[in-house]
Amino acid sequence: AQSVTQPDIHITVSEGASLELRCNYSYGATPYLFWYVQSPGQGLQLLLKYFSGDTLVQGIKGFEAEFKRSQSSFNLRKPSVHWSDAAEYFCAVVPKFGNEKLTFGTGTRLTIIP
Amino acid sequence: DAGITQSPRYKITETGRQVTLMCHQTWSHSYMFWYRQDLGHGLRLIYYSAAADITDKGEVPDGYVVSRSKTENFPLTLESATRSQTSVYFCASWGQRNSPLHFGNGTRLTVT
């Protein structure tokens, strides 16, 4: 069955420290991959997406993600977090062919400490 | 304003009542989706629609009904609300699969 896994429910990092949020997927073929961010009380905003080509993709707010086919992973990174990065982060995938259902991971809540 | 609008933002209803959540998008996107968000479950797909008059079930469709008579509107109806349907509901639209999903700001529904 197709699935998306975000193994970390909650992560706490210090302001200025680096960040990596993990995402693993289980699909028959490489799907389209997305990272979304949700601030409290808000909808979801797209951070970045991977369709094909360069496996390191740049997004908004200084985020980047690296697609690793061998590991079925699409981890999100930021070199230096800011207090405003505190939010919930969702990885999402959709198959390139077949059904159009976008499947989300369960999310990782990021807390920033001074 | 262009975008995707959900209404109401907040709704409190009683068990057994029918309630409809509205979703309107101005991009003429073919695809529209309804998700519910609950702690520990992330976003779960309730129903989606690939075009007007075409709808399909998602992961958790029981207790919900949708319709799509016009491309821009995708209302979600809870026929007889239950406490387990207390949640935050998000509508989203999508032009094509290699483009991002656009989300509304959500409707927080409380069933008492």
mmCIF file of C-alpha atoms in Angstrom:
data_model
loop_
_atom_site.group_PDB
_atom_site.id
_atom_site.type_symbol
_atom_site.label_atom_id
_atom_site.label_comp_id
_atom_site.label_asym_id
_atom_site.label_seq_id
_atom_site.Cartn_x
_atom_site.Cartn_y
_atom_site.Cartn_z
ATOM 1 C CA ALA A 1 0.000 0.000 0.000
ATOM 2 C CA GLN A 2 1.148 3.524 -0.717
ATOM 3 C CA SER A 3 2.244 5.426 2.361
ATOM 4 C CA VAL A 4 4.138 8.437 3.618
ATOM 5 C CA THR A 5 5.975 8.336 6.920
ATOM 6 C CA GLN A 6 7.250 11.175 9.014
ATOM 7 C CA PRO A 7 8.931 9.359 11.898
ATOM 8 C CA ASP A 8 9.402 12.404 14.126
ATOM 9 C CA ILE A 9 6.203 13.658 15.740
ATOM 10 C CA HIS A 10 7.873 16.546 17.538
ATOM 11 C CA ILE A 11 11.312 18.130 17.203
ATOM 12 C CA THR A 12 12.823 20.878 19.303
ATOM 13 C CA VAL A 13 15.816 22.858 18.115
ATOM 14 C CA SER A 14 17.580 25.974 19.273
ATOM 15 C CA GLU A 15 17.303 29.144 17.253
ATOM 16 C CA GLY A 16 20.238 29.297 14.835
ATOM 17 C CA ALA A 17 20.764 25.548 14.833
ATOM 18 C CA SER A 18 20.390 23.383 11.751
ATOM 19 C CA LEU A 19 17.271 21.340 11.094
ATOM 20 C CA GLU A 20 16.417 18.138 9.290
ATOM 21 C CA LEU A 21 12.904 16.712 9.085
ATOM 22 C CA ARG A 22 12.545 13.221 7.757
ATOM 23 C CA CYS A 23 10.098 11.891 5.195
ATOM 24 C CA ASN A 24 9.966 8.415 3.723
ATOM 25 C CA TYR A 25 7.524 7.119 1.167
ATOM 26 C CA SER A 26 6.450 3.766 -0.092
ATOM 27 C CA TYR A 27 5.244 3.833 -3.687
ATOM 28 C CA GLY A 28 5.669 1.639 -6.754
ATOM 29 C CA ALA A 29 7.470 4.362 -8.639
ATOM 30 C CA THR A 30 8.912 7.737 -7.725
ATOM 31 C CA PRO A 31 6.000 10.054 -7.046
ATOM 32 C CA TYR A 32 5.816 13.815 -7.036
ATOM 33 C CA LEU A 33 6.946 15.045 -3.621
ATOM 34 C CA PHE A 34 6.001 18.112 -1.618
ATOM 35 C CA TRP A 35 6.680 19.757 1.709
ATOM 36 C CA TYR A 36 4.043 21.992 3.275
ATOM 37 C CA VAL A 37 4.163 24.147 6.395
ATOM 38 C CA GLN A 38 1.237 25.007 8.630
ATOM 39 C CA SER A 39 1.422 27.841 11.120
ATOM 40 C CA PRO A 40 -1.042 27.758 14.033
ATOM 41 C CA GLY A 41 -4.594 28.445 12.920
ATOM 42 C CA GLN A 42 -3.599 28.673 9.291
ATOM 43 C CA GLY A 43 -3.924 26.616 6.166
ATOM 44 C CA LEU A 44 -1.032 24.850 4.534
ATOM 45 C CA GLN A 45 1.596 26.659 2.524
ATOM 46 C CA LEU A 46 3.855 24.989 -0.012
ATOM 47 C CA LEU A 47 7.539 25.091 0.905
ATOM 48 C CA LEU A 48 8.969 23.188 -2.038
ATOM 49 C CA LYS A 49 8.326 20.391 -4.496
ATOM 50 C CA TYR A 50 10.224 17.726 -6.421
ATOM 51 C CA PHE A 51 9.098 16.484 -9.797
ATOM 52 C CA SER A 52 12.283 15.354 -11.534
ATOM 53 C CA GLY A 53 15.845 16.402 -12.293
ATOM 54 C CA ASP A 54 18.180 17.842 -9.681
ATOM 55 C CA THR A 55 17.631 15.927 -6.472
ATOM 56 C CA LEU A 56 18.343 18.940 -4.267
ATOM 57 C CA VAL A 57 15.487 21.408 -4.450
ATOM 58 C CA GLN A 58 15.290 24.863 -2.996
ATOM 59 C CA GLY A 59 12.163 26.282 -1.488
ATOM 60 C CA ILE A 60 10.894 29.362 0.232
ATOM 61 C CA LYS A 61 12.071 30.677 3.602
ATOM 62 C CA GLY A 62 15.549 29.186 3.163
ATOM 63 C CA PHE A 63 14.407 25.558 3.149
ATOM 64 C CA GLU A 64 15.752 22.845 0.913
ATOM 65 C CA ALA A 65 15.036 19.162 0.476
ATOM 66 C CA GLU A 66 16.976 16.282 -0.982
ATOM 67 C CA PHE A 67 15.380 13.422 -2.844
ATOM 68 C CA LYS A 68 17.168 10.089 -2.398
ATOM 69 C CA ARG A 69 15.720 7.375 -4.567
ATOM 70 C CA SER A 70 17.743 4.597 -2.939
ATOM 71 C CA GLN A 71 16.309 5.482 0.462
ATOM 72 C CA SER A 72 12.825 6.513 -0.714
ATOM 73 C CA SER A 73 13.344 9.684 1.252
ATOM 74 C CA PHE A 74 12.701 13.384 0.808
ATOM 75 C CA ASN A 75 14.142 15.073 3.884
ATOM 76 C CA LEU A 76 13.671 18.760 4.561
ATOM 77 C CA ARG A 77 16.597 20.836 5.797
ATOM 78 C CA LYS A 78 17.427 24.336 6.896
ATOM 79 C CA PRO A 79 20.939 25.459 7.887
ATOM 80 C CA SER A 80 19.843 27.917 10.563
ATOM 81 C CA VAL A 81 16.322 28.056 11.979
ATOM 82 C CA HIS A 82 14.521 31.190 13.071
ATOM 83 C CA TRP A 83 11.883 31.486 15.768
ATOM 84 C CA SER A 84 9.316 32.093 13.025
ATOM 85 C CA ASP A 85 9.941 28.579 11.670
ATOM 86 C CA ALA A 86 8.008 27.082 14.572
ATOM 87 C CA ALA A 87 5.106 25.313 12.882
ATOM 88 C CA GLU A 88 3.889 21.934 11.726
ATOM 89 C CA TYR A 89 5.503 20.448 8.643
ATOM 90 C CA PHE A 90 3.893 17.946 6.323
ATOM 91 C CA CYS A 91 5.420 15.803 3.643
ATOM 92 C CA ALA A 92 3.056 14.839 0.835
ATOM 93 C CA VAL A 93 3.213 12.662 -2.259
ATOM 94 C CA VAL A 94 1.109 12.012 -5.300
ATOM 95 C CA PRO A 95 1.760 9.325 -7.902
ATOM 96 C CA LYS A 96 2.792 10.512 -11.338
ATOM 97 C CA PHE A 97 0.250 8.176 -12.881
ATOM 98 C CA GLY A 98 -2.942 6.533 -11.752
ATOM 99 C CA ASN A 99 -5.116 7.912 -8.973
ATOM 100 C CA GLU A 100 -4.786 11.567 -8.163
ATOM 101 C CA LYS A 101 -4.908 11.305 -4.382
ATOM 102 C CA LEU A 102 -2.374 13.424 -2.591
ATOM 103 C CA THR A 103 -1.303 11.595 0.552
ATOM 104 C CA PHE A 104 0.096 13.409 3.557
ATOM 105 C CA GLY A 105 2.358 12.241 6.322
ATOM 106 C CA THR A 106 1.176 12.722 9.892
ATOM 107 C CA GLY A 107 3.302 15.818 10.312
ATOM 108 C CA THR A 108 6.222 16.954 12.455
ATOM 109 C CA ARG A 109 5.734 19.726 14.956
ATOM 110 C CA LEU A 110 8.771 21.984 15.208
ATOM 111 C CA THR A 111 9.460 23.941 18.374
ATOM 112 C CA ILE A 112 12.201 26.565 18.471
ATOM 113 C CA ILE A 113 13.881 27.463 21.754
ATOM 114 C CA PRO A 114 15.866 30.670 22.263
ATOM 115 C CA ASP B 1 -9.805 38.069 -4.839
ATOM 116 C CA ALA B 2 -8.400 34.986 -6.491
ATOM 117 C CA GLY B 3 -7.965 31.996 -4.285
ATOM 118 C CA ILE B 4 -9.809 29.372 -2.340
ATOM 119 C CA THR B 5 -12.338 30.345 0.290
ATOM 120 C CA GLN B 6 -13.911 28.215 2.985
ATOM 121 C CA SER B 7 -16.943 29.139 5.018
ATOM 122 C CA PRO B 8 -17.698 29.291 7.807
ATOM 123 C CA ARG B 9 -14.363 29.565 9.635
ATOM 124 C CA TYR B 10 -15.925 28.238 12.839
ATOM 125 C CA LYS B 11 -19.054 26.195 13.394
ATOM 126 C CA ILE B 12 -20.624 24.641 16.453
ATOM 127 C CA THR B 13 -23.442 22.194 15.897
ATOM 128 C CA GLU B 14 -25.287 19.521 17.805
ATOM 129 C CA THR B 15 -25.160 15.799 17.339
ATOM 130 C CA GLY B 16 -27.598 14.643 14.691
ATOM 131 C CA ARG B 17 -27.832 17.920 12.834
ATOM 132 C CA GLN B 18 -26.960 18.348 9.203
ATOM 133 C CA VAL B 19 -24.225 20.825 8.446
ATOM 134 C CA THR B 20 -22.645 21.951 5.195
ATOM 135 C CA LEU B 21 -19.165 23.351 4.806
ATOM 136 C CA MET B 22 -18.593 25.487 1.761
ATOM 137 C CA CYS B 23 -15.573 25.711 -0.497
ATOM 138 C CA HIS B 24 -15.136 28.055 -3.438
ATOM 139 C CA GLN B 25 -12.129 28.477 -5.727
ATOM 140 C CA THR B 26 -11.542 31.056 -8.425
ATOM 141 C CA TRP B 27 -8.837 29.335 -10.495
ATOM 142 C CA SER B 28 -11.128 26.931 -12.365
ATOM 143 C CA HIS B 29 -8.973 24.088 -11.083
ATOM 144 C CA SER B 30 -10.230 20.688 -12.098
ATOM 145 C CA TYR B 31 -9.415 18.907 -8.864
ATOM 146 C CA MET B 32 -10.832 19.709 -5.477
ATOM 147 C CA PHE B 33 -10.332 17.899 -2.184
ATOM 148 C CA TRP B 34 -11.672 17.779 1.333
ATOM 149 C CA TYR B 35 -9.367 16.816 4.175
ATOM 150 C CA ARG B 36 -9.877 16.615 7.896
ATOM 151 C CA GLN B 37 -7.063 17.298 10.292
ATOM 152 C CA ASP B 38 -6.908 15.640 13.686
ATOM 153 C CA LEU B 39 -4.123 15.445 16.209
ATOM 154 C CA GLY B 40 -1.993 12.387 15.581
ATOM 155 C CA HIS B 41 -3.548 11.676 12.198
ATOM 156 C CA GLY B 42 -2.282 14.499 10.044
ATOM 157 C CA LEU B 43 -4.523 15.235 7.091
ATOM 158 C CA ARG B 44 -6.858 12.534 5.935
ATOM 159 C CA LEU B 45 -8.682 12.676 2.647
ATOM 160 C CA ILE B 46 -12.461 12.570 2.893
ATOM 161 C CA TYR B 47 -13.556 13.050 -0.714
ATOM 162 C CA TYR B 48 -12.127 14.442 -3.867
ATOM 163 C CA SER B 49 -13.388 15.523 -7.244
ATOM 164 C CA ALA B 50 -11.588 15.407 -10.577
ATOM 165 C CA ALA B 51 -14.120 17.640 -12.344
ATOM 166 C CA ALA B 52 -17.698 18.838 -12.101
ATOM 167 C CA ASP B 53 -20.066 15.941 -11.448
ATOM 168 C CA ILE B 54 -17.149 13.555 -10.758
ATOM 169 C CA THR B 55 -16.439 12.692 -7.149
ATOM 170 C CA ASP B 56 -14.676 9.847 -5.406
ATOM 171 C CA LYS B 57 -14.149 8.617 -1.881
ATOM 172 C CA GLY B 58 -10.989 9.164 0.028
ATOM 173 C CA GLU B 59 -9.668 7.526 3.150
ATOM 174 C CA VAL B 60 -12.470 8.495 5.580
ATOM 175 C CA PRO B 61 -15.716 9.154 3.640
ATOM 176 C CA ASP B 62 -18.276 7.658 6.037
ATOM 177 C CA GLY B 63 -20.816 10.182 7.290
ATOM 178 C CA TYR B 64 -20.004 12.745 4.612
ATOM 179 C CA VAL B 65 -21.579 13.685 1.309
ATOM 180 C CA VAL B 66 -20.166 15.898 -1.422
ATOM 181 C CA SER B 67 -21.422 17.365 -4.651
ATOM 182 C CA ARG B 68 -19.780 19.289 -7.482
ATOM 183 C CA SER B 69 -22.377 20.792 -9.781
ATOM 184 C CA LYS B 70 -20.049 23.680 -10.671
ATOM 185 C CA THR B 71 -16.288 23.586 -11.114
ATOM 186 C CA GLU B 72 -15.690 26.339 -8.572
ATOM 187 C CA ASN B 73 -17.729 24.934 -5.686
ATOM 188 C CA PHE B 74 -17.260 21.762 -3.665
ATOM 189 C CA PRO B 75 -19.512 21.679 -0.577
ATOM 190 C CA LEU B 76 -19.092 19.019 2.097
ATOM 191 C CA THR B 77 -22.192 17.923 4.017
ATOM 192 C CA LEU B 78 -22.321 16.045 7.274
ATOM 193 C CA GLU B 79 -25.712 14.390 7.046
ATOM 194 C CA SER B 80 -26.057 13.673 10.764
ATOM 195 C CA ALA B 81 -23.162 15.101 12.696
ATOM 196 C CA THR B 82 -21.410 13.011 15.329
ATOM 197 C CA ARG B 83 -18.883 14.016 17.975
ATOM 198 C CA SER B 84 -16.206 12.076 16.138
ATOM 199 C CA GLN B 85 -16.579 14.563 13.291
ATOM 200 C CA THR B 86 -15.278 17.370 15.468
ATOM 201 C CA SER B 87 -12.217 18.416 13.509
ATOM 202 C CA VAL B 88 -10.621 21.046 11.345
ATOM 203 C CA TYR B 89 -11.661 20.680 7.733
ATOM 204 C CA PHE B 90 -9.542 21.861 4.833
ATOM 205 C CA CYS B 91 -10.578 22.290 1.266
ATOM 206 C CA ALA B 92 -7.943 22.305 -1.463
ATOM 207 C CA SER B 93 -7.790 22.699 -5.205
ATOM 208 C CA TRP B 94 -5.353 21.533 -7.815
ATOM 209 C CA GLY B 95 -4.825 22.344 -11.433
ATOM 210 C CA GLN B 96 -2.781 19.283 -12.306
ATOM 211 C CA ARG B 97 -0.786 16.744 -10.361
ATOM 212 C CA ASN B 98 2.648 18.245 -11.023
ATOM 213 C CA SER B 99 1.598 21.489 -9.406
ATOM 214 C CA PRO B 100 1.047 22.297 -5.741
ATOM 215 C CA LEU B 101 -2.224 21.914 -3.909
ATOM 216 C CA HIS B 102 -3.770 25.207 -2.809
ATOM 217 C CA PHE B 103 -5.477 25.166 0.571
ATOM 218 C CA GLY B 104 -8.208 27.196 2.152
ATOM 219 C CA ASN B 105 -7.810 28.481 5.689
ATOM 220 C CA GLY B 106 -9.927 25.728 7.160
ATOM 221 C CA THR B 107 -13.198 25.350 9.030
ATOM 222 C CA ARG B 108 -13.075 24.394 12.678
ATOM 223 C CA LEU B 109 -16.153 22.290 13.398
ATOM 224 C CA THR B 110 -17.264 21.332 16.879
ATOM 225 C CA VAL B 111 -20.059 18.824 17.345
ATOM 226 C CA THR B 112 -21.568 18.896 20.834
#
